[in-house]
């Protein structure tokens, strides 16, 4: 499942540089996560790094982009050219 930044985001800027897939960017009001690039850090780390550093816990699972761990692994392989 891709992740989502909810409206509790305080724009602290700590999540964006932690994303190994460059899936996080500044949106119109708050940071956003591109579901096409988010693998929840599968293939890179054991846990989503953005969630690890978020001081307000505003990063949650995106119910509109449900993906199995296997699908996230396949996305990681595709994004890194290992597919």
Coordinates of C-alpha atoms in Angstrom, one line a residue:
X1 CA 0.0 0.0 0.0
X2 CA 1.3 3.4 -0.9
X3 CA 1.6 6.0 1.8
X4 CA -0.3 9.3 2.1
X5 CA 0.5 12.5 4.0
X6 CA -2.7 13.8 5.7
X7 CA -3.6 17.4 6.6
X8 CA -1.8 17.2 9.9
X9 CA 1.4 17.9 8.0
X10 CA 3.3 20.9 9.4
X11 CA 5.6 21.2 6.4
X12 CA 8.7 20.5 8.5
X13 CA 10.7 19.3 5.4
X14 CA 12.2 16.2 7.1
X15 CA 10.4 13.5 5.1
X16 CA 11.3 14.6 1.6
X17 CA 15.0 14.0 1.7
X18 CA 14.5 10.6 3.5
X19 CA 12.6 9.0 0.5
X20 CA 14.9 6.8 -1.5
X21 CA 12.4 6.9 -4.4
X22 CA 11.9 10.7 -4.6
X23 CA 8.2 10.1 -4.1
X24 CA 7.7 13.0 -1.8
X25 CA 7.3 16.6 -3.0
X26 CA 5.7 19.8 -1.9
X27 CA 2.1 20.0 -3.0
X28 CA -0.2 23.0 -3.1
X29 CA -0.5 23.2 0.7
X30 CA 1.4 20.3 2.2
X31 CA 3.8 17.6 1.1
X32 CA 2.4 14.8 -1.1
X33 CA 3.5 11.3 -1.9
X34 CA 3.4 10.0 -5.5
X35 CA 1.8 6.5 -5.3
X36 CA 3.5 5.5 -8.5
X37 CA 6.9 6.0 -6.8
X38 CA 6.1 5.0 -3.2
X39 CA 7.2 1.5 -2.2
X40 CA 7.0 2.1 1.6
X41 CA 10.8 1.8 1.3
X42 CA 10.5 -1.9 0.4
X43 CA 13.8 -2.9 -1.2
X44 CA 15.7 -0.1 0.5
X45 CA 14.8 -0.3 4.3
X46 CA 12.8 -2.4 6.7
X47 CA 10.4 0.5 7.5
X48 CA 9.2 3.6 5.7
X49 CA 11.8 6.2 6.4
X50 CA 9.3 9.1 6.1
X51 CA 7.2 7.7 8.9
X52 CA 10.3 7.2 11.0
X53 CA 11.3 10.9 10.9
X54 CA 7.8 12.5 10.8
X55 CA 7.4 14.4 14.1
X56 CA 3.6 14.6 13.9
X57 CA 2.7 11.1 12.6
X58 CA 0.8 12.4 9.6
X59 CA 2.0 9.7 7.2
X60 CA -0.5 6.9 6.9
X61 CA -1.5 4.1 4.5
X62 CA -3.3 5.3 1.4
X63 CA -6.5 3.3 1.1
X64 CA -6.9 4.3 -2.5
X65 CA -3.6 2.6 -3.4
X66 CA -3.6 -0.8 -1.7
X67 CA -0.6 -2.9 -2.7
X68 CA 0.7 -6.2 -1.3
X69 CA 4.3 -6.5 -0.1
X70 CA 5.0 -8.5 -3.3
X71 CA 3.6 -5.7 -5.5
X72 CA 5.7 -3.2 -3.6
X73 CA 8.8 -5.4 -4.2
X74 CA 8.0 -5.6 -7.9
X75 CA 7.6 -1.8 -8.0
X76 CA 10.9 -1.4 -6.3
X77 CA 12.5 -3.7 -8.9
X78 CA 10.9 -1.8 -11.8
X79 CA 11.9 1.7 -10.3
X80 CA 15.5 0.6 -9.8
X81 CA 15.9 -1.0 -13.2
X82 CA 16.3 -4.5 -11.7
X83 CA 13.1 -5.8 -13.4

